[in-house]
mmCIF file of C-alpha atoms and ligand atoms in Angstrom:
data_model
loop_
_atom_site.group_PDB
_atom_site.id
_atom_site.type_symbol
_atom_site.label_atom_id
_atom_site.label_comp_id
_atom_site.label_asym_id
_atom_site.label_seq_id
_atom_site.Cartn_x
_atom_site.Cartn_y
_atom_site.Cartn_z
ATOM 1 C CA UNK A 1 62.148 -90.090 94.257
ATOM 2 C CA UNK A 2 58.749 -88.528 93.963
ATOM 3 C CA UNK A 3 55.440 -90.475 93.891
ATOM 4 C CA UNK A 4 52.462 -88.516 92.627
ATOM 5 C CA UNK A 5 49.474 -89.065 94.975
ATOM 6 C CA UNK A 6 47.171 -86.868 93.038
ATOM 7 C CA UNK A 7 44.246 -87.715 90.712
ATOM 8 C CA UNK A 8 44.105 -85.716 87.459
ATOM 9 C CA UNK A 9 41.360 -83.069 87.549
ATOM 10 C CA UNK A 10 39.124 -83.648 84.550
ATOM 11 C CA UNK A 11 35.436 -83.538 83.629
ATOM 12 C CA UNK A 12 35.476 -87.378 83.775
ATOM 13 C CA UNK A 13 36.675 -87.515 87.361
ATOM 14 C CA UNK A 14 33.996 -88.788 89.799
ATOM 15 C CA UNK A 15 32.745 -86.291 92.384
ATOM 16 C CA UNK A 16 31.171 -86.978 95.781
ATOM 17 C CA UNK A 17 27.426 -87.518 95.462
ATOM 18 C CA UNK A 18 25.728 -84.066 95.519
ATOM 19 C CA UNK A 19 28.905 -82.086 94.811
ATOM 20 C CA UNK A 20 29.180 -79.925 91.668
ATOM 21 C CA UNK A 21 30.396 -81.613 88.484
ATOM 22 C CA UNK A 22 33.888 -80.667 87.387
ATOM 23 C CA UNK A 23 33.854 -78.295 84.381
ATOM 24 C CA UNK A 24 36.968 -77.424 82.426
ATOM 25 C CA UNK A 25 36.273 -75.321 79.325
ATOM 26 C CA UNK A 26 38.597 -73.780 76.789
ATOM 27 C CA UNK A 27 38.512 -69.981 77.378
ATOM 28 C CA UNK A 28 40.987 -69.037 74.679
ATOM 29 C CA UNK A 29 42.920 -71.009 72.075
ATOM 30 C CA UNK A 30 46.253 -70.487 70.345
ATOM 31 C CA UNK A 31 44.486 -70.684 66.980
ATOM 32 C CA UNK A 32 41.758 -68.065 67.658
ATOM 33 C CA UNK A 33 43.283 -65.836 70.385
ATOM 34 C CA UNK A 34 47.024 -66.358 70.214
ATOM 35 C CA UNK A 35 47.164 -67.834 73.732
ATOM 36 C CA UNK A 36 45.728 -70.952 75.380
ATOM 37 C CA UNK A 37 43.809 -70.858 78.698
ATOM 38 C CA UNK A 38 40.997 -72.882 80.358
ATOM 39 C CA UNK A 39 38.112 -71.758 82.512
ATOM 40 C CA UNK A 40 37.677 -73.899 85.585
ATOM 41 C CA UNK A 41 34.481 -74.478 87.595
ATOM 42 C CA UNK A 42 34.236 -77.034 90.419
ATOM 43 C CA UNK A 43 33.628 -77.504 94.140
ATOM 44 C CA UNK A 44 36.431 -77.062 96.657
ATOM 45 C CA UNK A 45 36.272 -80.808 97.411
ATOM 46 C CA UNK A 46 36.944 -82.013 93.851
ATOM 47 C CA UNK A 47 39.544 -84.583 93.070
ATOM 48 C CA UNK A 48 42.495 -85.011 95.495
ATOM 49 C CA UNK A 49 41.762 -82.353 98.069
ATOM 50 C CA UNK A 50 42.027 -81.271 101.702
ATOM 51 C CA UNK A 51 39.187 -80.467 104.178
ATOM 52 C CA UNK A 52 39.650 -77.435 106.472
ATOM 53 C CA UNK A 53 37.975 -77.338 109.938
ATOM 54 C CA UNK A 54 35.371 -74.839 108.615
ATOM 55 C CA UNK A 55 34.008 -77.650 106.384
ATOM 56 C CA UNK A 56 32.167 -79.069 109.460
ATOM 57 C CA UNK A 57 33.010 -76.822 112.433
ATOM 58 C CA UNK A 58 31.235 -73.521 113.109
ATOM 59 C CA UNK A 59 33.930 -70.905 113.605
ATOM 60 C CA UNK A 60 36.606 -73.383 112.523
ATOM 61 C CA UNK A 61 39.701 -72.286 110.567
ATOM 62 C CA UNK A 62 39.237 -71.807 106.838
ATOM 63 C CA UNK A 63 41.780 -73.110 104.341
ATOM 64 C CA UNK A 64 43.541 -69.723 104.037
ATOM 65 C CA UNK A 65 43.870 -69.648 107.871
ATOM 66 C CA UNK A 66 45.435 -73.042 108.468
ATOM 67 C CA UNK A 67 49.208 -72.963 109.269
ATOM 68 C CA UNK A 68 51.311 -74.144 106.339
ATOM 69 C CA UNK A 69 53.024 -76.673 108.617
ATOM 70 C CA UNK A 70 49.838 -78.773 108.440
ATOM 71 C CA UNK A 71 50.336 -79.578 104.808
ATOM 72 C CA UNK A 72 53.714 -81.423 104.879
ATOM 73 C CA UNK A 73 55.622 -83.786 107.117
ATOM 74 C CA UNK A 74 56.727 -87.270 107.985
ATOM 75 C CA UNK A 75 54.059 -89.729 106.845
ATOM 76 C CA UNK A 76 53.090 -93.358 107.043
ATOM 77 C CA UNK A 77 50.633 -95.452 105.000
ATOM 78 C CA UNK A 78 48.475 -97.940 106.904
ATOM 79 C CA UNK A 79 47.302 -100.712 104.589
ATOM 80 C CA UNK A 80 43.669 -101.350 105.422
ATOM 81 C CA UNK A 81 42.824 -102.575 101.932
ATOM 82 C CA UNK A 82 42.111 -106.179 102.989
ATOM 83 C CA UNK A 83 39.518 -105.637 105.680
ATOM 84 C CA UNK A 84 35.761 -105.058 105.603
ATOM 85 C CA UNK A 85 33.543 -102.427 107.091
ATOM 86 C CA UNK A 86 34.875 -99.482 109.124
ATOM 87 C CA UNK A 87 38.645 -99.280 109.789
ATOM 88 C CA UNK A 88 39.225 -99.900 113.529
ATOM 89 C CA UNK A 89 41.924 -99.046 116.043
ATOM 90 C CA UNK A 90 43.110 -102.687 115.988
ATOM 91 C CA UNK A 91 44.299 -102.144 112.354
ATOM 92 C CA UNK A 92 46.698 -99.384 113.355
ATOM 93 C CA UNK A 93 50.305 -100.547 114.090
ATOM 94 C CA UNK A 94 51.543 -99.894 117.568
ATOM 95 C CA UNK A 95 53.963 -97.098 116.764
ATOM 96 C CA UNK A 96 54.300 -93.485 117.855
ATOM 97 C CA UNK A 97 52.074 -91.411 115.600
ATOM 98 C CA UNK A 98 52.603 -88.073 117.324
ATOM 99 C CA UNK A 99 53.236 -85.256 114.739
ATOM 100 C CA UNK A 100 52.837 -87.729 111.807
ATOM 101 C CA UNK A 101 50.645 -87.583 108.748
ATOM 102 C CA UNK A 102 48.679 -90.877 108.728
ATOM 103 C CA UNK A 103 47.429 -92.044 105.388
ATOM 104 C CA UNK A 104 45.079 -94.972 104.945
ATOM 105 C CA UNK A 105 45.187 -97.195 101.910
ATOM 106 C CA UNK A 106 41.501 -97.983 102.382
ATOM 107 C CA UNK A 107 40.035 -98.923 99.032
ATOM 108 C CA UNK A 108 36.931 -97.004 100.077
ATOM 109 C CA UNK A 109 36.691 -98.193 103.697
ATOM 110 C CA UNK A 110 35.942 -95.366 106.137
ATOM 111 C CA UNK A 111 37.375 -94.753 109.637
ATOM 112 C CA UNK A 112 35.317 -95.636 112.689
ATOM 113 C CA UNK A 113 34.549 -92.789 115.126
ATOM 114 C CA UNK A 114 36.660 -94.582 117.754
ATOM 115 C CA UNK A 115 39.626 -94.551 115.342
ATOM 116 C CA UNK A 116 39.198 -90.893 114.685
ATOM 117 C CA UNK A 117 39.223 -90.215 118.479
ATOM 118 C CA UNK A 118 42.266 -92.453 118.825
ATOM 119 C CA UNK A 119 44.161 -90.418 116.103
ATOM 120 C CA UNK A 120 43.245 -87.109 117.865
ATOM 121 C CA UNK A 121 44.593 -88.477 121.174
ATOM 122 C CA UNK A 122 47.699 -89.753 119.383
ATOM 123 C CA UNK A 123 48.324 -86.051 118.298
ATOM 124 C CA UNK A 124 48.727 -86.787 114.621
ATOM 125 C CA UNK A 125 49.307 -83.798 112.331
ATOM 126 C CA UNK A 126 47.014 -84.754 109.443
ATOM 127 C CA UNK A 127 45.167 -87.720 108.073
ATOM 128 C CA UNK A 128 44.418 -88.927 104.537
ATOM 129 C CA UNK A 129 42.674 -91.650 102.495
ATOM 130 C CA UNK A 130 42.423 -92.864 98.950
ATOM 131 C CA UNK A 131 38.651 -93.065 99.505
ATOM 132 C CA UNK A 132 36.200 -90.389 98.564
ATOM 133 C CA UNK A 133 35.541 -89.678 102.246
ATOM 134 C CA UNK A 134 37.464 -90.334 105.487
ATOM 135 C CA UNK A 135 34.241 -91.248 107.222
ATOM 136 C CA UNK A 136 30.786 -89.978 108.352
ATOM 137 C CA UNK A 137 30.007 -86.549 109.724
ATOM 138 C CA UNK A 138 31.072 -87.461 113.280
ATOM 139 C CA UNK A 139 34.463 -88.721 112.025
ATOM 140 C CA UNK A 140 34.915 -85.413 110.154
ATOM 141 C CA UNK A 141 33.852 -83.375 113.229
ATOM 142 C CA UNK A 142 36.201 -85.301 115.532
ATOM 143 C CA UNK A 143 39.253 -84.769 113.377
ATOM 144 C CA UNK A 144 38.433 -81.230 112.217
ATOM 145 C CA UNK A 145 37.607 -79.921 115.710
ATOM 146 C CA UNK A 146 41.163 -80.922 116.587
ATOM 147 C CA UNK A 147 42.426 -78.969 113.574
ATOM 148 C CA UNK A 148 43.602 -82.114 111.846
ATOM 149 C CA UNK A 149 43.326 -81.521 108.063
ATOM 150 C CA UNK A 150 41.788 -84.403 106.119
ATOM 151 C CA UNK A 151 43.253 -85.320 102.675
ATOM 152 C CA UNK A 152 40.766 -87.279 100.571
ATOM 153 C CA UNK A 153 40.718 -89.037 97.183
ATOM 154 C CA UNK A 154 44.462 -89.655 97.179
ATOM 155 C CA UNK A 155 45.927 -92.223 94.810
ATOM 156 C CA UNK A 156 48.998 -94.545 94.565
ATOM 157 C CA UNK A 157 49.085 -95.151 98.350
ATOM 158 C CA UNK A 158 49.628 -98.831 97.768
ATOM 159 C CA UNK A 159 53.126 -97.971 96.480
ATOM 160 C CA UNK A 160 54.113 -96.564 99.867
ATOM 161 C CA UNK A 161 53.169 -99.271 102.315
ATOM 162 C CA UNK A 162 55.969 -99.830 104.801
ATOM 163 C CA UNK A 163 58.049 -96.918 103.442
ATOM 164 C CA UNK A 164 59.382 -93.788 105.125
ATOM 165 C CA UNK A 165 58.522 -90.648 103.299
ATOM 166 C CA UNK A 166 57.603 -87.022 103.453
ATOM 167 C CA UNK A 167 54.040 -86.089 102.408
ATOM 168 C CA UNK A 168 53.559 -82.665 100.770
ATOM 169 C CA UNK A 169 50.163 -81.342 99.665
ATOM 170 C CA UNK A 170 49.534 -77.588 99.656
ATOM 171 C CA UNK A 171 46.049 -76.131 99.058
ATOM 172 C CA UNK A 172 45.140 -73.064 97.072
ATOM 173 C CA UNK A 173 44.791 -69.975 99.263
ATOM 174 C CA UNK A 174 41.036 -69.581 98.795
ATOM 175 C CA UNK A 175 39.576 -66.797 100.950
ATOM 176 C CA UNK A 176 37.269 -68.365 103.594
ATOM 177 C CA UNK A 177 37.599 -71.699 101.737
ATOM 178 C CA UNK A 178 36.237 -74.947 103.267
ATOM 179 C CA UNK A 179 38.926 -76.944 101.507
ATOM 180 C CA UNK A 180 40.874 -77.041 98.270
ATOM 181 C CA UNK A 181 42.255 -79.339 95.644
ATOM 182 C CA UNK A 182 45.937 -80.149 96.342
ATOM 183 C CA UNK A 183 48.908 -81.516 94.449
ATOM 184 C CA UNK A 184 49.810 -84.324 96.758
ATOM 185 C CA UNK A 185 53.185 -86.027 96.559
ATOM 186 C CA UNK A 186 55.382 -88.393 98.529
ATOM 187 C CA UNK A 187 59.072 -87.618 98.671
ATOM 188 C CA UNK A 188 61.207 -90.717 99.350
HETATM 189 ZN ZN1 LIG B 201 36.330 -83.016 101.430
#
């Protein structure tokens, strides 16, 4: 079974404050031109997307440079939807996280810096959230300097709590990109 973890890219989709608005315009139409195509204009961090190290780290890997292994693997969802304030280490179950993709059902809560450091030390492969942002600049720097990709603005994570699944979310191969929209799915 496949669960779609991706928000639909549309002009109505909310963007992070200060990011470019999403523009999707009809370039050609079947009626006028004989074929249908849209022209797209939006920031790399629009909708469900992944952050590459270069987003915050000078000299960090860009999205076209990151190994493809980073974008899929065994994943777990940590349900942090009930708490308040930053998500802390105490909310993470005591299981082996090494090599795992760790997704937070956060309902907008952000990770504490201590939790980001904990996840680096636990040698996770990647991290994700249904929130617009995984955390503040320091949280981003901590994760990205360890080459842990950050998936943001995911959806449907509440359907995966307590389940074993494979997470797959490949980015576009944007030259020197700081990130990219992804089509994120869970394979159960
Ligand atoms: Zn981002």
